[in-house]
mmCIF file of C-alpha atoms in Angstrom:
data_model
loop_
_atom_site.group_PDB
_atom_site.id
_atom_site.type_symbol
_atom_site.label_atom_id
_atom_site.label_comp_id
_atom_site.label_asym_id
_atom_site.label_seq_id
_atom_site.Cartn_x
_atom_site.Cartn_y
_atom_site.Cartn_z
ATOM 1 C CA UNK N 1 21.692 -18.126 -52.720
ATOM 2 C CA UNK N 2 18.172 -18.397 -51.380
ATOM 3 C CA UNK N 3 16.174 -15.704 -49.661
ATOM 4 C CA UNK N 4 16.658 -15.235 -45.902
ATOM 5 C CA UNK N 5 14.022 -16.890 -43.711
ATOM 6 C CA UNK N 6 10.914 -14.890 -42.965
ATOM 7 C CA UNK N 7 10.509 -13.504 -39.437
ATOM 8 C CA UNK N 8 8.149 -15.355 -37.113
ATOM 9 C CA UNK N 9 4.471 -14.580 -37.399
ATOM 10 C CA UNK N 10 3.413 -11.950 -34.868
ATOM 11 C CA UNK N 11 1.570 -13.190 -31.801
ATOM 12 C CA UNK N 12 0.891 -9.862 -30.083
ATOM 13 C CA UNK N 13 -1.770 -7.230 -30.715
ATOM 14 C CA UNK N 14 -0.762 -3.640 -31.491
ATOM 15 C CA UNK N 15 0.456 -1.811 -28.399
ATOM 16 C CA UNK N 16 -2.103 0.754 -27.208
ATOM 17 C CA UNK N 17 -1.048 4.310 -26.438
ATOM 18 C CA UNK N 18 0.565 4.356 -22.986
ATOM 19 C CA UNK N 19 -0.045 7.310 -20.669
ATOM 20 C CA UNK N 20 0.466 8.402 -17.073
ATOM 21 C CA UNK N 21 -2.563 9.607 -15.100
ATOM 22 C CA UNK N 22 -2.442 13.184 -13.719
ATOM 23 C CA UNK N 23 -0.649 13.287 -10.367
ATOM 24 C CA UNK N 24 0.661 9.724 -10.680
ATOM 25 C CA UNK N 25 4.290 8.568 -10.490
ATOM 26 C CA UNK N 26 5.729 6.190 -13.085
ATOM 27 C CA UNK N 27 7.488 3.035 -11.848
ATOM 28 C CA UNK N 28 9.071 0.422 -14.098
ATOM 29 C CA UNK N 29 10.725 -2.966 -13.894
ATOM 30 C CA UNK N 30 12.336 -5.338 -16.359
ATOM 31 C CA UNK N 31 13.798 -8.772 -15.717
ATOM 32 C CA UNK N 32 14.941 -11.851 -17.605
ATOM 33 C CA UNK N 33 13.977 -15.436 -16.918
ATOM 34 C CA UNK N 34 14.587 -16.763 -13.404
ATOM 35 C CA UNK N 35 14.705 -13.255 -11.942
ATOM 36 C CA UNK N 36 12.511 -11.037 -9.812
ATOM 37 C CA UNK N 37 10.598 -8.048 -11.162
ATOM 38 C CA UNK N 38 10.137 -5.528 -8.348
ATOM 39 C CA UNK N 39 7.920 -2.443 -8.335
ATOM 40 C CA UNK N 40 7.848 0.009 -5.442
ATOM 41 C CA UNK N 41 6.073 3.270 -4.702
ATOM 42 C CA UNK N 42 7.849 6.096 -2.911
ATOM 43 C CA UNK N 43 6.274 5.677 0.540
ATOM 44 C CA UNK N 44 3.568 3.898 2.526
ATOM 45 C CA UNK N 45 0.976 6.511 1.557
ATOM 46 C CA UNK N 46 1.163 5.485 -2.109
ATOM 47 C CA UNK N 47 0.041 2.317 -3.849
ATOM 48 C CA UNK N 48 0.340 0.692 -7.250
ATOM 49 C CA UNK N 49 -2.960 1.810 -8.722
ATOM 50 C CA UNK N 50 -2.658 0.875 -12.406
ATOM 51 C CA UNK N 51 -0.563 -1.435 -14.557
ATOM 52 C CA UNK N 52 0.103 0.594 -17.678
ATOM 53 C CA UNK N 53 1.960 -2.141 -19.560
ATOM 54 C CA UNK N 54 3.023 -5.710 -18.833
ATOM 55 C CA UNK N 55 4.437 -8.182 -21.310
ATOM 56 C CA UNK N 56 6.186 -11.524 -20.903
ATOM 57 C CA UNK N 57 7.990 -12.531 -24.070
ATOM 58 C CA UNK N 58 10.190 -10.223 -26.117
ATOM 59 C CA UNK N 59 8.895 -6.707 -25.448
ATOM 60 C CA UNK N 60 10.802 -3.648 -26.631
ATOM 61 C CA UNK N 61 11.492 -0.371 -24.825
ATOM 62 C CA UNK N 62 10.520 0.650 -21.314
ATOM 63 C CA UNK N 63 8.332 3.080 -19.401
ATOM 64 C CA UNK N 64 5.784 4.817 -21.612
ATOM 65 C CA UNK N 65 7.828 3.718 -24.617
ATOM 66 C CA UNK N 66 7.331 -0.016 -24.001
ATOM 67 C CA UNK N 67 5.942 -2.056 -26.884
ATOM 68 C CA UNK N 68 4.827 -5.642 -27.423
ATOM 69 C CA UNK N 69 7.291 -7.820 -29.319
ATOM 70 C CA UNK N 70 6.464 -10.648 -31.689
ATOM 71 C CA UNK N 71 6.733 -13.111 -28.785
ATOM 72 C CA UNK N 72 4.028 -12.249 -26.280
ATOM 73 C CA UNK N 73 2.114 -14.119 -23.547
ATOM 74 C CA UNK N 74 -1.430 -12.819 -23.694
ATOM 75 C CA UNK N 75 -2.196 -13.080 -19.985
ATOM 76 C CA UNK N 76 0.790 -11.027 -18.812
ATOM 77 C CA UNK N 77 -1.216 -7.948 -17.862
ATOM 78 C CA UNK N 78 -3.752 -9.859 -15.762
ATOM 79 C CA UNK N 79 -1.116 -11.784 -13.816
ATOM 80 C CA UNK N 80 0.795 -8.630 -12.902
ATOM 81 C CA UNK N 81 -2.409 -6.788 -11.970
ATOM 82 C CA UNK N 82 -3.461 -9.577 -9.601
ATOM 83 C CA UNK N 83 -0.018 -9.585 -7.983
ATOM 84 C CA UNK N 84 0.555 -5.851 -7.648
ATOM 85 C CA UNK N 85 -2.536 -3.638 -7.674
ATOM 86 C CA UNK N 86 -3.209 -1.996 -4.321
ATOM 87 C CA UNK N 87 0.270 -2.794 -2.978
ATOM 88 C CA UNK N 88 2.921 -0.306 -1.880
ATOM 89 C CA UNK N 89 5.514 -2.632 -3.370
ATOM 90 C CA UNK N 90 5.292 -5.862 -5.312
ATOM 91 C CA UNK N 91 7.679 -8.551 -6.466
ATOM 92 C CA UNK N 92 6.880 -10.929 -9.320
ATOM 93 C CA UNK N 93 8.990 -14.075 -9.664
ATOM 94 C CA UNK N 94 9.764 -14.823 -13.292
ATOM 95 C CA UNK N 95 10.508 -18.483 -13.907
ATOM 96 C CA UNK N 96 10.030 -20.601 -16.992
ATOM 97 C CA UNK N 97 8.015 -23.147 -15.029
ATOM 98 C CA UNK N 98 5.667 -20.557 -13.496
ATOM 99 C CA UNK N 99 4.908 -18.591 -16.641
ATOM 100 C CA UNK N 100 4.805 -21.462 -19.109
ATOM 101 C CA UNK N 101 2.468 -23.448 -16.862
ATOM 102 C CA UNK N 102 -0.023 -20.563 -16.953
ATOM 103 C CA UNK N 103 0.307 -19.274 -20.518
ATOM 104 C CA UNK N 104 2.168 -21.910 -22.476
ATOM 105 C CA UNK N 105 5.450 -20.930 -24.097
ATOM 106 C CA UNK N 106 4.852 -18.087 -26.573
ATOM 107 C CA UNK N 107 8.208 -18.686 -28.315
ATOM 108 C CA UNK N 108 9.728 -22.082 -27.584
ATOM 109 C CA UNK N 109 13.490 -22.116 -27.182
ATOM 110 C CA UNK N 110 13.805 -18.333 -26.958
ATOM 111 C CA UNK N 111 15.010 -16.496 -23.858
ATOM 112 C CA UNK N 112 12.174 -14.303 -22.627
ATOM 113 C CA UNK N 113 11.784 -11.343 -20.304
ATOM 114 C CA UNK N 114 9.109 -9.453 -18.409
ATOM 115 C CA UNK N 115 8.688 -5.687 -18.802
ATOM 116 C CA UNK N 116 6.309 -3.733 -16.548
ATOM 117 C CA UNK N 117 5.253 -0.089 -16.483
ATOM 118 C CA UNK N 118 2.931 0.991 -13.682
ATOM 119 C CA UNK N 119 1.790 4.067 -11.830
ATOM 120 C CA UNK N 120 1.653 4.927 -8.135
ATOM 121 C CA UNK N 121 -0.964 7.235 -6.659
ATOM 122 C CA UNK N 122 -1.876 8.298 -3.143
ATOM 123 C CA UNK N 123 -3.924 5.805 -1.177
ATOM 124 C CA UNK N 124 -7.411 7.066 -0.302
ATOM 125 C CA UNK N 125 -6.842 5.677 3.215
ATOM 126 C CA UNK N 126 -4.102 4.023 5.258
ATOM 127 C CA UNK N 127 -3.481 3.168 8.925
ATOM 128 C CA UNK N 128 -0.937 4.473 11.394
ATOM 129 C CA UNK N 129 -0.349 3.959 15.111
ATOM 130 C CA UNK N 130 1.399 5.244 18.227
ATOM 131 C CA UNK N 131 1.976 3.888 21.731
ATOM 132 C CA UNK N 132 2.592 5.234 25.225
ATOM 133 C CA UNK N 133 2.881 3.939 28.759
ATOM 134 C CA UNK N 134 0.757 5.129 31.700
ATOM 135 C CA UNK N 135 0.812 8.925 32.121
ATOM 136 C CA UNK N 136 2.626 9.372 28.810
ATOM 137 C CA UNK N 137 1.119 10.587 25.525
ATOM 138 C CA UNK N 138 0.587 8.745 22.244
ATOM 139 C CA UNK N 139 0.874 11.026 19.217
ATOM 140 C CA UNK N 140 -0.926 9.629 16.166
ATOM 141 C CA UNK N 141 0.006 11.606 13.074
ATOM 142 C CA UNK N 142 -1.053 11.346 9.427
ATOM 143 C CA UNK N 143 1.088 12.394 6.476
ATOM 144 C CA UNK N 144 0.622 15.771 4.810
ATOM 145 C CA UNK N 145 -2.658 15.887 2.920
ATOM 146 C CA UNK N 146 -4.315 13.344 5.228
ATOM 147 C CA UNK N 147 -6.476 13.643 8.345
ATOM 148 C CA UNK N 148 -7.596 11.096 10.905
ATOM 149 C CA UNK N 149 -10.812 9.431 9.770
ATOM 150 C CA UNK N 150 -11.597 6.945 12.539
ATOM 151 C CA UNK N 151 -10.269 4.613 15.200
ATOM 152 C CA UNK N 152 -8.880 1.351 13.815
ATOM 153 C CA UNK N 153 -8.562 -0.807 16.926
ATOM 154 C CA UNK N 154 -6.995 1.295 19.695
ATOM 155 C CA UNK N 155 -6.593 -0.267 23.141
ATOM 156 C CA UNK N 156 -5.655 0.835 26.642
ATOM 157 C CA UNK N 157 -4.837 -1.693 29.327
ATOM 158 C CA UNK N 158 -2.740 -4.795 29.836
ATOM 159 C CA UNK N 159 -3.688 -8.341 28.880
ATOM 160 C CA UNK N 160 -7.209 -9.127 30.090
ATOM 161 C CA UNK N 161 -7.454 -5.691 31.702
ATOM 162 C CA UNK N 162 -8.784 -3.430 28.946
ATOM 163 C CA UNK N 163 -10.794 -0.227 28.979
ATOM 164 C CA UNK N 164 -13.960 -0.569 26.895
ATOM 165 C CA UNK N 165 -14.403 3.062 25.909
ATOM 166 C CA UNK N 166 -11.174 3.519 23.965
ATOM 167 C CA UNK N 167 -12.488 3.469 20.339
ATOM 168 C CA UNK N 168 -15.268 5.953 21.111
ATOM 169 C CA UNK N 169 -12.836 8.232 22.947
ATOM 170 C CA UNK N 170 -10.315 8.164 20.095
ATOM 171 C CA UNK N 171 -13.028 8.989 17.555
ATOM 172 C CA UNK N 172 -14.261 11.878 19.679
ATOM 173 C CA UNK N 173 -10.776 13.265 20.259
ATOM 174 C CA UNK N 174 -9.079 12.718 16.922
ATOM 175 C CA UNK N 175 -11.423 12.757 13.941
ATOM 176 C CA UNK N 176 -10.647 15.439 11.379
ATOM 177 C CA UNK N 177 -7.164 16.422 12.558
ATOM 178 C CA UNK N 178 -3.764 15.534 11.151
ATOM 179 C CA UNK N 179 -2.104 14.945 14.527
ATOM 180 C CA UNK N 180 -3.794 13.854 17.733
ATOM 181 C CA UNK N 181 -1.934 13.652 21.046
ATOM 182 C CA UNK N 182 -3.762 11.321 23.432
ATOM 183 C CA UNK N 183 -2.744 11.137 27.118
ATOM 184 C CA UNK N 184 -2.548 7.653 28.606
ATOM 185 C CA UNK N 185 -4.773 8.527 31.564
ATOM 186 C CA UNK N 186 -7.609 6.368 32.950
ATOM 187 C CA UNK N 187 -9.886 9.385 33.398
ATOM 188 C CA UNK N 188 -10.197 9.794 29.623
ATOM 189 C CA UNK N 189 -11.447 6.299 28.862
ATOM 190 C CA UNK N 190 -14.102 5.566 31.484
ATOM 191 C CA UNK N 191 -14.287 3.149 34.397
ATOM 192 C CA UNK N 192 -10.931 1.682 35.418
ATOM 193 C CA UNK N 193 -11.131 -2.138 35.174
ATOM 194 C CA UNK N 194 -7.885 -2.726 37.074
ATOM 195 C CA UNK N 195 -6.808 0.089 39.421
ATOM 196 C CA UNK N 196 -3.126 0.076 40.270
ATOM 197 C CA UNK N 197 -2.077 -1.955 37.219
ATOM 198 C CA UNK N 198 0.553 -0.569 34.845
ATOM 199 C CA UNK N 199 -0.996 -0.197 31.396
ATOM 200 C CA UNK N 200 -0.111 0.862 27.869
ATOM 201 C CA UNK N 201 -2.058 2.916 25.348
ATOM 202 C CA UNK N 202 -1.994 1.731 21.743
ATOM 203 C CA UNK N 203 -3.591 4.230 19.378
ATOM 204 C CA UNK N 204 -4.340 2.923 15.891
ATOM 205 C CA UNK N 205 -6.231 5.145 13.459
ATOM 206 C CA UNK N 206 -7.200 5.292 9.795
ATOM 207 C CA UNK N 207 -5.954 8.320 7.867
ATOM 208 C CA UNK N 208 -7.843 9.589 4.823
ATOM 209 C CA UNK N 209 -7.160 12.223 2.188
ATOM 210 C CA UNK N 210 -8.560 15.531 3.389
ATOM 211 C CA UNK N 211 -8.010 18.991 4.772
ATOM 212 C CA UNK N 212 -6.759 19.151 8.328
ATOM 213 C CA UNK N 213 -8.179 21.141 11.153
ATOM 214 C CA UNK N 214 -5.822 22.541 13.758
ATOM 215 C CA UNK N 215 -3.954 19.904 15.721
ATOM 216 C CA UNK N 216 -5.627 18.711 18.887
ATOM 217 C CA UNK N 217 -4.095 18.012 22.264
ATOM 218 C CA UNK N 218 -6.424 16.665 24.914
ATOM 219 C CA UNK N 219 -6.116 18.120 28.392
ATOM 220 C CA UNK N 220 -5.885 15.659 31.254
ATOM 221 C CA UNK N 221 -9.152 15.572 33.153
ATOM 222 C CA UNK N 222 -8.542 15.207 36.901
ATOM 223 C CA UNK N 223 -10.473 12.485 38.672
ATOM 224 C CA UNK N 224 -13.268 13.587 40.996
ATOM 225 C CA UNK N 225 -13.645 12.012 44.391
ATOM 226 C CA UNK N 226 -16.940 11.928 46.268
ATOM 227 C CA UNK N 227 -16.731 13.347 49.811
#
């Protein structure tokens, strides 16, 4: 009897040491051909900030124990990074046509898979919003550990009727607090462009990581009439 055939020549480099950054959350995904690899962080305040490991071919293990196999497409990491970094969730379609057209087939005739290990960290900034009708109150609130940084496109009015002073007013009222309750009252935002028209207040703000001040509620300022 002859000797058994030799294993295929390796096509992958040694796997580097895999680690999780301090404060980060590990997320993983593994899928075979013609499937979807999905990564997702725990909430909208977190994003996929680093791809720890990505390999299309025949990788072994998972999580921080993932390793390159002998069949390995060299551009796997870059493709996954372009698809997923900065996203709260990401889905990568794994098809033979898609991957082989980009990388070539690293092991012809062999069923392949994609293994991903990534980490989620808190976003430095994100946006949130709140709405209210006339004489109501819009409460814009950031998650714990975040404060309002700036206005991000707030409006008050209806259609072509829009108050011009809304962004400046929101910045003055809300910067530096975690929660800002803004009354939908014309007296807060300057000259009324359409008296008697029903309006809505749409508060949109950017939240950033930071220490909150005490919550702010703006008192309604009564209009003054000249006599």
